[in-house]
PDB file of C-alpha atoms and ligand atoms in Angstrom:
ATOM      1  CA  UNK A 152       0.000   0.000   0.000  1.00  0.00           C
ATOM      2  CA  UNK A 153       1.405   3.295  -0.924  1.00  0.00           C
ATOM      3  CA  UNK A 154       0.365   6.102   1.859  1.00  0.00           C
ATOM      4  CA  UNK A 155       1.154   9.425   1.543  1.00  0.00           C
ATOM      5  CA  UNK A 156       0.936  12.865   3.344  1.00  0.00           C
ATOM      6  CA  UNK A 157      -2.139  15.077   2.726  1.00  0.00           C
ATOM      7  CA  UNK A 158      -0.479  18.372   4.654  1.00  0.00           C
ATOM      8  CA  UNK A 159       3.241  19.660   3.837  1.00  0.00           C
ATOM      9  CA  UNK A 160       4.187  19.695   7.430  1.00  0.00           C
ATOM     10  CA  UNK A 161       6.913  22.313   7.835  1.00  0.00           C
ATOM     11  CA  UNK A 162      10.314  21.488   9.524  1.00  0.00           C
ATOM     12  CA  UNK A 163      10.492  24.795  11.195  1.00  0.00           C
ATOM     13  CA  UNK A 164       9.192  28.245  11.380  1.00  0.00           C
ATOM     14  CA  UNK A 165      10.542  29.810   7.959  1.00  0.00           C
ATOM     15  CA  UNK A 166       9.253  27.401   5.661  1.00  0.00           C
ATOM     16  CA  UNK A 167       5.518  27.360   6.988  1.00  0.00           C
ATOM     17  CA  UNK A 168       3.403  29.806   5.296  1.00  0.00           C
ATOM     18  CA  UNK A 169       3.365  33.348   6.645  1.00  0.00           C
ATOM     19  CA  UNK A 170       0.135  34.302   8.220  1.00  0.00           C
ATOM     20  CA  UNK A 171      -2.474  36.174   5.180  1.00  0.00           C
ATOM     21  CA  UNK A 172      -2.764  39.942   5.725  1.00  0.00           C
ATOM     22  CA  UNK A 173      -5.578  41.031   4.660  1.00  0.00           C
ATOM     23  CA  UNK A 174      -9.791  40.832   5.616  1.00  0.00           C
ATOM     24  CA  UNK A 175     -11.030  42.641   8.336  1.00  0.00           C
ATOM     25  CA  UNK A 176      -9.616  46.157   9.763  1.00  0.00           C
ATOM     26  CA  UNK A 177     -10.352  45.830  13.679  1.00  0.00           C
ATOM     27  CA  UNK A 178     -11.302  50.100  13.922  1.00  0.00           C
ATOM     28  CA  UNK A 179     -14.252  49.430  11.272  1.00  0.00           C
ATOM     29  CA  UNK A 180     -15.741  46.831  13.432  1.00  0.00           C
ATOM     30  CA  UNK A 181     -18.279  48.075  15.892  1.00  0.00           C
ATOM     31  CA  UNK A 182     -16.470  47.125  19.086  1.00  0.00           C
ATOM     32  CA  UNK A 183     -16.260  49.030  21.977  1.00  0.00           C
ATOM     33  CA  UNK A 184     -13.639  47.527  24.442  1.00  0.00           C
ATOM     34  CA  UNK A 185     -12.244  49.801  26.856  1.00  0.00           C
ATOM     35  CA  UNK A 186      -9.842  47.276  28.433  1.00  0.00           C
ATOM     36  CA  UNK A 187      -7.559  47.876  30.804  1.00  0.00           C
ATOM     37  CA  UNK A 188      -5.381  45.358  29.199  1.00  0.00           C
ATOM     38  CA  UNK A 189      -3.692  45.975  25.852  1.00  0.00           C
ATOM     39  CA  UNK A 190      -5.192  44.922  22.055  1.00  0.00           C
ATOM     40  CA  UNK A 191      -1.735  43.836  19.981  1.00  0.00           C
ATOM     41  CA  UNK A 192      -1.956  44.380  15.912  1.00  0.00           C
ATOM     42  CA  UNK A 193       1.656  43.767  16.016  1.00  0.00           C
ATOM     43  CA  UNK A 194       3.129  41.396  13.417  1.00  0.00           C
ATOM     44  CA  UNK A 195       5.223  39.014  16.598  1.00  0.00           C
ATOM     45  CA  UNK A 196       1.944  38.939  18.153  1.00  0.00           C
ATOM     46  CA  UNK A 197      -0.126  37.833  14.796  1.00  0.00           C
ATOM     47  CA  UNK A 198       2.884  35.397  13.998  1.00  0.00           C
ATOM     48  CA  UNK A 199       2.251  33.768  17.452  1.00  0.00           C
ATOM     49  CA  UNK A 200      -1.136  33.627  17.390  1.00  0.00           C
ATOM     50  CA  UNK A 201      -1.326  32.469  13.453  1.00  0.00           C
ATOM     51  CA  UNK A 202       0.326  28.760  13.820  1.00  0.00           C
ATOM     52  CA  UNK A 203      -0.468  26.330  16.275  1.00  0.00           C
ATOM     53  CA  UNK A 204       2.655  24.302  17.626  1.00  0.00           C
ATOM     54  CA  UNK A 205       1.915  21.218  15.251  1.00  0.00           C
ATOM     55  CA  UNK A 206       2.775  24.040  12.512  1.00  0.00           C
ATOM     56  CA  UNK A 207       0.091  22.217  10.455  1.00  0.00           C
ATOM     57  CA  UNK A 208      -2.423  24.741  10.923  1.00  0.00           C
ATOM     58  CA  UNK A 209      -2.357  28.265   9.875  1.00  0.00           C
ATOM     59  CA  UNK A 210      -4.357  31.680  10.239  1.00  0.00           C
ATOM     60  CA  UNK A 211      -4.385  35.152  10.237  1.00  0.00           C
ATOM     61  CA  UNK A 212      -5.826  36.472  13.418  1.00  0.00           C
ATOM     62  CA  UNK A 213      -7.110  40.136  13.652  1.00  0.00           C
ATOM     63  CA  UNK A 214      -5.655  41.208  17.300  1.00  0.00           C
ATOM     64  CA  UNK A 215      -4.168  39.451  20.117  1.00  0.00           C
ATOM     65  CA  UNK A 216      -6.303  40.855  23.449  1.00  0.00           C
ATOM     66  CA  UNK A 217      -3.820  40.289  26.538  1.00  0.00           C
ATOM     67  CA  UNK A 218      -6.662  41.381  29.196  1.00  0.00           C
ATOM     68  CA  UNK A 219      -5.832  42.672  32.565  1.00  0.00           C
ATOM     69  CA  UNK A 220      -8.310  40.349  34.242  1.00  0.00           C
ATOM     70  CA  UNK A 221     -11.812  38.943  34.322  1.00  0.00           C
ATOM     71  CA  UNK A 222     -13.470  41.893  33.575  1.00  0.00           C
ATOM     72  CA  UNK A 223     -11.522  42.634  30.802  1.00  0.00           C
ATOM     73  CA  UNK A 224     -12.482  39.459  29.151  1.00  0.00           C
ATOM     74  CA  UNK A 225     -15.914  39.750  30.146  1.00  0.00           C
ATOM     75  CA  UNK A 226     -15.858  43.340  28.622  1.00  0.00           C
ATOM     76  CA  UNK A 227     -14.098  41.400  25.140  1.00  0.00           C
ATOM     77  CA  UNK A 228     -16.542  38.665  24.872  1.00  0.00           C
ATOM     78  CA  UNK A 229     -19.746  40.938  25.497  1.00  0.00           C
ATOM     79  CA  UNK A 230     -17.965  42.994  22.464  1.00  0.00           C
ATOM     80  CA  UNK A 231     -17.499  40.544  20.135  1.00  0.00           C
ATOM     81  CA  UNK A 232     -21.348  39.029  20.683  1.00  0.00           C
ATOM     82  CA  UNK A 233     -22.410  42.697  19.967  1.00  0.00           C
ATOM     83  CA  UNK A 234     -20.224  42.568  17.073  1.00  0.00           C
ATOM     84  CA  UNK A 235     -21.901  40.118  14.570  1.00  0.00           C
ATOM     85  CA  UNK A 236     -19.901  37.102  13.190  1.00  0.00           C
ATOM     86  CA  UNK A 237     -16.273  38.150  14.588  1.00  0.00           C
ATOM     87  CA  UNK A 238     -15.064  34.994  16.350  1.00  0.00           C
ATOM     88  CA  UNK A 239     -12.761  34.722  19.823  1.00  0.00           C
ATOM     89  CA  UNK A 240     -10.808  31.934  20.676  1.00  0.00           C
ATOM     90  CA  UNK A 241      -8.593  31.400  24.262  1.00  0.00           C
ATOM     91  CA  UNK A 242      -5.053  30.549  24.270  1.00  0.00           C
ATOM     92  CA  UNK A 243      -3.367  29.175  27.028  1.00  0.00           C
ATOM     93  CA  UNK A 244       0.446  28.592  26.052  1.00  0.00           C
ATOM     94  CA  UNK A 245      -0.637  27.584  22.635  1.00  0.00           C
ATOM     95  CA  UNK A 246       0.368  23.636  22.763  1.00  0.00           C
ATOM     96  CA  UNK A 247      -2.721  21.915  21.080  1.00  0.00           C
ATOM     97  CA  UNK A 248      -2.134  20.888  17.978  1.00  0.00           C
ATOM     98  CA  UNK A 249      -4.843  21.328  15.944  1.00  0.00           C
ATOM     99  CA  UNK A 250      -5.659  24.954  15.397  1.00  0.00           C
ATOM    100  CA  UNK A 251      -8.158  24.599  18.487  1.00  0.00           C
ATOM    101  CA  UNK A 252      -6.619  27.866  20.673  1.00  0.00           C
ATOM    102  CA  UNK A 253      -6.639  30.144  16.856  1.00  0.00           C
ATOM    103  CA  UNK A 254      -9.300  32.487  15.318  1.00  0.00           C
ATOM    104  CA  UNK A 255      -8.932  33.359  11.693  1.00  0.00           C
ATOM    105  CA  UNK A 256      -9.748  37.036  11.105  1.00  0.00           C
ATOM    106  CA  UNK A 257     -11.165  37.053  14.808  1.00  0.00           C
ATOM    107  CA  UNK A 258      -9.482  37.719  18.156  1.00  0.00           C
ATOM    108  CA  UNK A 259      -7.476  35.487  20.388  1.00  0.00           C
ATOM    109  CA  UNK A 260      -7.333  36.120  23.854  1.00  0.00           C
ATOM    110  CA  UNK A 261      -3.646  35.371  25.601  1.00  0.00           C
ATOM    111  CA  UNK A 262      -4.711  34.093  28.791  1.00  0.00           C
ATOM    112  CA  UNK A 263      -0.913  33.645  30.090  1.00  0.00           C
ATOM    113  CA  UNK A 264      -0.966  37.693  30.789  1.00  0.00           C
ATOM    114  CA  UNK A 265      -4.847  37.359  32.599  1.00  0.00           C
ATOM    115  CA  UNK A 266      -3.480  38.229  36.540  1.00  0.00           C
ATOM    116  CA  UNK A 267      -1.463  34.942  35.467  1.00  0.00           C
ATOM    117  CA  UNK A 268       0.877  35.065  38.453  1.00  0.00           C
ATOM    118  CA  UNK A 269      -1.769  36.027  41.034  1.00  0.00           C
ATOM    119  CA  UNK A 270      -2.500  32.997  43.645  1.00  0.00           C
ATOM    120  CA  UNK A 271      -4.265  31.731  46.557  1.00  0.00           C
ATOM    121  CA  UNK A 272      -3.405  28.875  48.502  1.00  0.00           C
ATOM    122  CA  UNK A 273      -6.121  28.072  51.271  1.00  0.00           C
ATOM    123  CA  UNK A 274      -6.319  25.711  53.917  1.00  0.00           C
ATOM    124  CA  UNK A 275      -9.984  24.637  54.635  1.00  0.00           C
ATOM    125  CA  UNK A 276     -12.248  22.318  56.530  1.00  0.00           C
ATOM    126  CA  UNK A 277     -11.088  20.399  60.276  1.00  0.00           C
ATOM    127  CA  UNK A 278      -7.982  18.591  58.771  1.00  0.00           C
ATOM    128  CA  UNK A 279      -7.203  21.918  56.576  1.00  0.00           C
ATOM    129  CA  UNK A 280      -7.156  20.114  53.585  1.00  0.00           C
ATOM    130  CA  UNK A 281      -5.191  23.005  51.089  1.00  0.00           C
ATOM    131  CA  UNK A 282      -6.381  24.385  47.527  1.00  0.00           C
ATOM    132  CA  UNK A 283      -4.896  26.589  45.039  1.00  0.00           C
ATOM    133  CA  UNK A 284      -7.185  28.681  43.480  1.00  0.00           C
ATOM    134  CA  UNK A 285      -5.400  29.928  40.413  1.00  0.00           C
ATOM    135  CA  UNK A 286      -5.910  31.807  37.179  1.00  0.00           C
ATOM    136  CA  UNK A 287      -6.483  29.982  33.984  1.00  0.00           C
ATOM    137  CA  UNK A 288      -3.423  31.391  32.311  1.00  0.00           C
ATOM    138  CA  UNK A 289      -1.423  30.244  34.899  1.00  0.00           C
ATOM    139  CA  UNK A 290       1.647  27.913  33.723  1.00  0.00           C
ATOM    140  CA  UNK A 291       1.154  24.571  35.709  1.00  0.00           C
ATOM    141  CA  UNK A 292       4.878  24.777  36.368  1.00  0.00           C
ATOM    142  CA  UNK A 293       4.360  28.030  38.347  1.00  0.00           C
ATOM    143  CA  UNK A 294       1.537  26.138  40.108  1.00  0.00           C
ATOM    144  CA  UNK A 295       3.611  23.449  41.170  1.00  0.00           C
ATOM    145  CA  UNK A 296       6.562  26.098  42.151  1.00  0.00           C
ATOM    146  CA  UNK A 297       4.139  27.926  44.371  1.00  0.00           C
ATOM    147  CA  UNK A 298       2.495  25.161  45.958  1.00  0.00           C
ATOM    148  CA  UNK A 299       5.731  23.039  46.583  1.00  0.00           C
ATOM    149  CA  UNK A 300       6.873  26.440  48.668  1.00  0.00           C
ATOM    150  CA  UNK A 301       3.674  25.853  51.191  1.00  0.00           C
ATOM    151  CA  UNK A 302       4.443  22.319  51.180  1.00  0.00           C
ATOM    152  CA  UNK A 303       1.518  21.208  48.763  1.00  0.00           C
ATOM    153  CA  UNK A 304       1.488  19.489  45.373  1.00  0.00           C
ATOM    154  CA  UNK A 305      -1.779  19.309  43.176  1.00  0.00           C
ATOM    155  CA  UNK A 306      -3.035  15.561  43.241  1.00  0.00           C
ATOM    156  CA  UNK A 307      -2.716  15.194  39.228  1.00  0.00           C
ATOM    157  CA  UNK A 308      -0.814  17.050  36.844  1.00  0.00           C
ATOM    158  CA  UNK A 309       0.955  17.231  33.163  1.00  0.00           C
ATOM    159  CA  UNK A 310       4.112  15.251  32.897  1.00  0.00           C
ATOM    160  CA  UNK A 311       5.027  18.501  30.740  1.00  0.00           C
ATOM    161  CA  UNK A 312       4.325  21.473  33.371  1.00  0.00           C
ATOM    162  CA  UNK A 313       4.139  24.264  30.423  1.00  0.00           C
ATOM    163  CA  UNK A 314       0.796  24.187  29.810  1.00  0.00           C
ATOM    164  CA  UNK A 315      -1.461  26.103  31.153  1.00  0.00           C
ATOM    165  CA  UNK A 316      -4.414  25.098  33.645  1.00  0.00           C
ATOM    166  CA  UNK A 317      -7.530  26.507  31.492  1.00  0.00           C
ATOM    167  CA  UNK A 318      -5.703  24.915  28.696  1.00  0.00           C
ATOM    168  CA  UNK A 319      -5.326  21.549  30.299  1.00  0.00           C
ATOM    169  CA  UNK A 320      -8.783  21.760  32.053  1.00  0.00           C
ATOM    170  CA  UNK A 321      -9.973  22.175  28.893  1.00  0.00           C
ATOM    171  CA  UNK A 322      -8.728  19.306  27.595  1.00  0.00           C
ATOM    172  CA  UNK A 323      -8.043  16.794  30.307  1.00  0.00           C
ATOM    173  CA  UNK A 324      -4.660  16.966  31.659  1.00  0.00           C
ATOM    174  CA  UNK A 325      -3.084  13.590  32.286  1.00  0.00           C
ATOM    175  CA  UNK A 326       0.194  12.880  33.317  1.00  0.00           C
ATOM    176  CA  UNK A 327       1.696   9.609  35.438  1.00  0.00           C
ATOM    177  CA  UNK A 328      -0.374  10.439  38.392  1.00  0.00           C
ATOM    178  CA  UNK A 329      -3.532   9.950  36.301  1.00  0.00           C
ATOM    179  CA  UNK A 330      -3.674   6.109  37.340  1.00  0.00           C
ATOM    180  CA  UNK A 331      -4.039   7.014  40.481  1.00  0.00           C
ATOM    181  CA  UNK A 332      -6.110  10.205  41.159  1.00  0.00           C
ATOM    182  CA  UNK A 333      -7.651  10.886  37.328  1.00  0.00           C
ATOM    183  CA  UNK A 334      -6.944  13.783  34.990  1.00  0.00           C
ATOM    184  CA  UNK A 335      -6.882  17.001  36.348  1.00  0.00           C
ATOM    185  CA  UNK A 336     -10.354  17.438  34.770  1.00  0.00           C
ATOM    186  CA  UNK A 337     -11.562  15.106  38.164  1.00  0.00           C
ATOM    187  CA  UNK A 338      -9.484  17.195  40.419  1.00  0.00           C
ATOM    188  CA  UNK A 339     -10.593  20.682  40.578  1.00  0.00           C
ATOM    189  CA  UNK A 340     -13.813  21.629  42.632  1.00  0.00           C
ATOM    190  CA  UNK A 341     -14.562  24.701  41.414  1.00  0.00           C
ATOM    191  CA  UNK A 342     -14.226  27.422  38.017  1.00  0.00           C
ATOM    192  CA  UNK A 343     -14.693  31.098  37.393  1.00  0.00           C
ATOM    193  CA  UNK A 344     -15.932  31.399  33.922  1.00  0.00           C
ATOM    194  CA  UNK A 345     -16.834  33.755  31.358  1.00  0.00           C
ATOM    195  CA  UNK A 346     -19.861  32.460  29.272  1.00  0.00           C
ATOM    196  CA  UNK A 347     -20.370  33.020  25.380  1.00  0.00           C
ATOM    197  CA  UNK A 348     -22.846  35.743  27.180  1.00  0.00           C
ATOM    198  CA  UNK A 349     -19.817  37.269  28.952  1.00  0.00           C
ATOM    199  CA  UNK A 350     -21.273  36.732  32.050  1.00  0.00           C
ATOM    200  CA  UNK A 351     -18.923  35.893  35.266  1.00  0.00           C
ATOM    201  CA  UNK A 352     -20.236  32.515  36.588  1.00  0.00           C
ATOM    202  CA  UNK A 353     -18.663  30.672  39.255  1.00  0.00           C
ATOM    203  CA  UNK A 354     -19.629  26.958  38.685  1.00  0.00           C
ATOM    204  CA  UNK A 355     -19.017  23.594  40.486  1.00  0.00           C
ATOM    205  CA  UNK A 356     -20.448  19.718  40.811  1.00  0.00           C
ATOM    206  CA  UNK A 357     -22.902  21.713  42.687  1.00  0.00           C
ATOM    207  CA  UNK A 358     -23.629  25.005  41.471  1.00  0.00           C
ATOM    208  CA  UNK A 359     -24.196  25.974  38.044  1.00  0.00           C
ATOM    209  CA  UNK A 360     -23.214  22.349  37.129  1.00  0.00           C
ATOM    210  CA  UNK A 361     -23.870  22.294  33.676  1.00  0.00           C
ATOM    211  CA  UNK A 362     -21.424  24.825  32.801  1.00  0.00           C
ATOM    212  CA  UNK A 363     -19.078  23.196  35.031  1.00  0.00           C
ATOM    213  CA  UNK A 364     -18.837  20.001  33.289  1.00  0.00           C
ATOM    214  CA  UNK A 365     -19.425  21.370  29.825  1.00  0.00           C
ATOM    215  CA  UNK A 366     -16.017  24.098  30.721  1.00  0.00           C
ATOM    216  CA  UNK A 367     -13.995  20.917  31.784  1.00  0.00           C
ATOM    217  CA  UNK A 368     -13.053  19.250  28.931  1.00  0.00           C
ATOM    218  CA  UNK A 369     -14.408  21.434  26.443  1.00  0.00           C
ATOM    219  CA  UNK A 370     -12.076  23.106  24.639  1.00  0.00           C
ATOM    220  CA  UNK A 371     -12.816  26.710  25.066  1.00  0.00           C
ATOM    221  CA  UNK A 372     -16.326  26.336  23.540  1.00  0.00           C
ATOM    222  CA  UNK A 373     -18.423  26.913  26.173  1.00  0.00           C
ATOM    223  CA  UNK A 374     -16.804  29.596  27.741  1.00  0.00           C
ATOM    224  CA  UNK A 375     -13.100  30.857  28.956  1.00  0.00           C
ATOM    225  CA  UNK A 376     -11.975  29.486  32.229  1.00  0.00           C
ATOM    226  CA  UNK A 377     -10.419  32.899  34.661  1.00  0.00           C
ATOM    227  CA  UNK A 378     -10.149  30.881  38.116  1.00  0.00           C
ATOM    228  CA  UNK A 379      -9.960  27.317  38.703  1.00  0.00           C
ATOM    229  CA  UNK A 380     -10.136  25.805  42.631  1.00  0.00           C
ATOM    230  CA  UNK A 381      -7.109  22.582  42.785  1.00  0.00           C
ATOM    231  CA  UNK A 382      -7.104  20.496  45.753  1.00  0.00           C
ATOM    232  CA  UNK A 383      -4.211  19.789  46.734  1.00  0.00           C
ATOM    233  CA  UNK A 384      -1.834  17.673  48.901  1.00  0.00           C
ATOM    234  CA  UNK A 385       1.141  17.632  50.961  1.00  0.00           C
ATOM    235  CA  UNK A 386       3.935  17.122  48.434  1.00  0.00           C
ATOM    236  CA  UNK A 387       6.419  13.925  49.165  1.00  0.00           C
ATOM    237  CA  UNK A 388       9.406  14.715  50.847  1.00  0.00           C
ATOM    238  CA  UNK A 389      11.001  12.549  48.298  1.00  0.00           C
ATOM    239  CA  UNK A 390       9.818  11.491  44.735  1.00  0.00           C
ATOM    240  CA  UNK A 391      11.357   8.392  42.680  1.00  0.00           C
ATOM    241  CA  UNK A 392      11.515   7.997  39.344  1.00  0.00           C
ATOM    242  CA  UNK A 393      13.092   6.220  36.213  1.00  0.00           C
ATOM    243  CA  UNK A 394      14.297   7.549  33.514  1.00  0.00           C
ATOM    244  CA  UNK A 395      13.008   5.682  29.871  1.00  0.00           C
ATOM    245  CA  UNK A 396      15.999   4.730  27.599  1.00  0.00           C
ATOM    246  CA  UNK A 397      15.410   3.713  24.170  1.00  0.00           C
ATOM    247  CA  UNK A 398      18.837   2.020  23.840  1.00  0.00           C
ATOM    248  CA  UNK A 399      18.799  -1.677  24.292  1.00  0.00           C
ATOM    249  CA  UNK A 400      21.970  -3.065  25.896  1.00  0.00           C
ATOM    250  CA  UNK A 401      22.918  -6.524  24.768  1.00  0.00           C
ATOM    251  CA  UNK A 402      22.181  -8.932  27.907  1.00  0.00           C
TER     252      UNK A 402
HETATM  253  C1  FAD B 635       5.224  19.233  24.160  1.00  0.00           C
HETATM  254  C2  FAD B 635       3.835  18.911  24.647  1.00  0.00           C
HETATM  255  C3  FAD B 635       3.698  18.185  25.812  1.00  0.00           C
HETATM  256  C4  FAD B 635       2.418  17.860  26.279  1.00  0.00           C
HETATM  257  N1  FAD B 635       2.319  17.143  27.433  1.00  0.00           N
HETATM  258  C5  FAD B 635       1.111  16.823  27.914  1.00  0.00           C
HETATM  259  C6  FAD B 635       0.987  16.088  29.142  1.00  0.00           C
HETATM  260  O1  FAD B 635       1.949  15.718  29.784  1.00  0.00           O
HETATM  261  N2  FAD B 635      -0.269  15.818  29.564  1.00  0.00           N
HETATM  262  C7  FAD B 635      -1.383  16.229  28.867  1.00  0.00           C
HETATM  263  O2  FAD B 635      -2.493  15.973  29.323  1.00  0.00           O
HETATM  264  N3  FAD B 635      -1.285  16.922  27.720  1.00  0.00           N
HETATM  265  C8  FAD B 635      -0.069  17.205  27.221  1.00  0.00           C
HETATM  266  N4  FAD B 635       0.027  17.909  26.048  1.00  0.00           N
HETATM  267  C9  FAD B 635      -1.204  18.325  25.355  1.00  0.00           C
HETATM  268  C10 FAD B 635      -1.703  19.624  26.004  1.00  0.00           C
HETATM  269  O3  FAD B 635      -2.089  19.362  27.311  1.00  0.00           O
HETATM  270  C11 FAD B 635      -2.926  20.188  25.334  1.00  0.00           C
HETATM  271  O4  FAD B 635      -2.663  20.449  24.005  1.00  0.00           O
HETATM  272  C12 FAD B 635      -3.347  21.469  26.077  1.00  0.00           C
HETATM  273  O5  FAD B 635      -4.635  21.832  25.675  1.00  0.00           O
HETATM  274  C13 FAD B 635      -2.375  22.589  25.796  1.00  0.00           C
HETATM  275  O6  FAD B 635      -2.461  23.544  26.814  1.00  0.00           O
HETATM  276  P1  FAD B 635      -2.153  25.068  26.453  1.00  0.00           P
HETATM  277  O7  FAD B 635      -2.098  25.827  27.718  1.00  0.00           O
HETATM  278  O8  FAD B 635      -0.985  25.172  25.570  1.00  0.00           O
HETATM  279  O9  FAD B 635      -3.521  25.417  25.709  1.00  0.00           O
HETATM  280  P2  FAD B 635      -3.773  25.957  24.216  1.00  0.00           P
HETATM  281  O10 FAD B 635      -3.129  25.032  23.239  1.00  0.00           O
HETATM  282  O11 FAD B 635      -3.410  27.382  24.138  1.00  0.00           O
HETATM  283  O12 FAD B 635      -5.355  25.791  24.153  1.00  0.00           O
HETATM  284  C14 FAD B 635      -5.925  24.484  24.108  1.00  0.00           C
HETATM  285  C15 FAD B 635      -7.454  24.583  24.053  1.00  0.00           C
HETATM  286  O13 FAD B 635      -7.935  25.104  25.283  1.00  0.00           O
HETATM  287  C16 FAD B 635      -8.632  26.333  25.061  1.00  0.00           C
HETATM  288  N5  FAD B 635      -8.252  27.218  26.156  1.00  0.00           N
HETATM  289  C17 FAD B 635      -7.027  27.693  26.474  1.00  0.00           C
HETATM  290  N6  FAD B 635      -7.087  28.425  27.592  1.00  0.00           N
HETATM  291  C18 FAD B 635      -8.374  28.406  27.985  1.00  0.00           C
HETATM  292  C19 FAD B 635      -9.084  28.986  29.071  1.00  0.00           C
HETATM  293  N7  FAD B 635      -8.462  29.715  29.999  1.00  0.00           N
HETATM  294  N8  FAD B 635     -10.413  28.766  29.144  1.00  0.00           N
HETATM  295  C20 FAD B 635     -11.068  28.018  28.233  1.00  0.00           C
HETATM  296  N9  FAD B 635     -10.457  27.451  27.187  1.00  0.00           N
HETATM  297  C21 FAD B 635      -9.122  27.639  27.071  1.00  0.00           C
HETATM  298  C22 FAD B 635      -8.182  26.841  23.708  1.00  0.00           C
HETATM  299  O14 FAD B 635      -9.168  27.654  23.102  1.00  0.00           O
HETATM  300  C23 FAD B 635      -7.978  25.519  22.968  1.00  0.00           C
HETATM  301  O15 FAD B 635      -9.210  25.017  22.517  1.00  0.00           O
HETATM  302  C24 FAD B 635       1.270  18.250  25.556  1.00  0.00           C
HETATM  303  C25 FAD B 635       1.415  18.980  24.372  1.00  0.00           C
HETATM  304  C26 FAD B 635       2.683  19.300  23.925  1.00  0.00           C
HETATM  305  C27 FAD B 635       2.816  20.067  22.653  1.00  0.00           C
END
């Protein structure tokens, strides 16, 4: 059987295709954002927000929003419903594959600069069982840094830690603890998120659980996670692990 590749995948950036400029202007659209964050027409900004890191996919975005906070992307998704058919899409640290964090002629929000290093560690209940509550742009490696310094670890995350947590929660998140505890889409008890309405709904198993299990796992389209809730645990003093090697050694 003779198979054969449907996409020229690129070997690196300079031979993809450069992002289209043309389409839409952003000043002619009716939008009204006042944000207190920043709204990039810059080409390094379009150029990182037009490929996807499979480089197989490949778009021409109109802005790149990098919002303040919440109410900045409230504000920009209550804009872009008033706006007609311009389109918004999330990005997190821009690892999926598949064009899914990419908006072609519409806006893409870069959630790593949303209050990203801003976090909470809490001890509740009788045994003070501790949770993180952390933005969604926050890199699960800054997560892990932060919590290790209280003594915590989140029960499951990433084997790769540069992803971010509304980009993993929106996907699943496994990693090696997975076996044990689930993906990190069963271990967080609570989001902050901003609906297609831009409404600011705080959702769990309990309240407003429909958005809550719709937001977990579903990759951006159902609204953009701000806040997530992690329990966590006390991190090992100690962790073992083995290296893989793909070299066999003759017995
Ligand atoms: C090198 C590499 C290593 C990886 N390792 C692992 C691993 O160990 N475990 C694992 O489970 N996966 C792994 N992945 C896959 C990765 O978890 C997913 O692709 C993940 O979605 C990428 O996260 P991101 O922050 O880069 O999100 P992006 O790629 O930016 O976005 C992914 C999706 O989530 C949406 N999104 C992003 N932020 C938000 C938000 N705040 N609210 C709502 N929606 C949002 C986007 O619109 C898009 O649909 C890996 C991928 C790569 C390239």
């Amino acid at each position: 059987m003779i198979a054969y590749a449907e996409r020229f995948v690129p070997e690196n950036d300079n031979e993809a295709e450069p992002p289209r400029q043309d389409h839409h202007d952003i000043q002619s659209l009716p939008l009204d954002l006042q944000l207190q964050g920043t709204v990039d027409f810059g080409a390094s900004s379009a150029a990182m927000a037009a490929r996807d890191f499979g480089g197989m996919q490949s778009v021409s975005p109109l802005a790149v929003i990098r919002p303040m906070g919440v109410d900045d992307v409230a504000r920009l998704v209550k804009a872009v419903l008033c706006s007609g058919d311009l389109t918004v899409a999330a990005r997190g640290n821009g690892h999926s594959i598949n064009g899914q964090a990419m908006s072609d002629q519409g806006l893409v929000v870069d959630m790593r600069t949303a209050e990203a290093d801003r976090f909470q560690i809490l001890a509740e209940g009788p045994n003070g069982i501790g949770y993180a509550v952390v933005p969604g742009g926050a890199l699960w490696e800054d997560v892990l840094r932060v919590c290790l310094s209280y003594g915590y670890a989140p029960r499951s995350y990433t084997d790769y830690l540069s992803l971010t947590v509304g980009g993993t929660l929106s996907n699943a998140g496994v990693s090696g603890q997975a076996f044990r505890y689930g993906p990190q889409t069963s271990n967080v008890t609570e989001l902050e998120v901003v609906t297609g309405n831009g409404d600011i709904v705080l959702c769990s198993e309990r309240e407003n659980s429909e958005l809550f299990f719709a937001a977990l796992g579903g990759l951006g389209q159902f609204g953009i996670i701000t806040r997530a809730k992690i329990p966590l645990q006390p991190a090992p003093d100690m962790v073992k692990y083995t290296l893989c090697s793909y070299v066999c050694a003759p017995p």
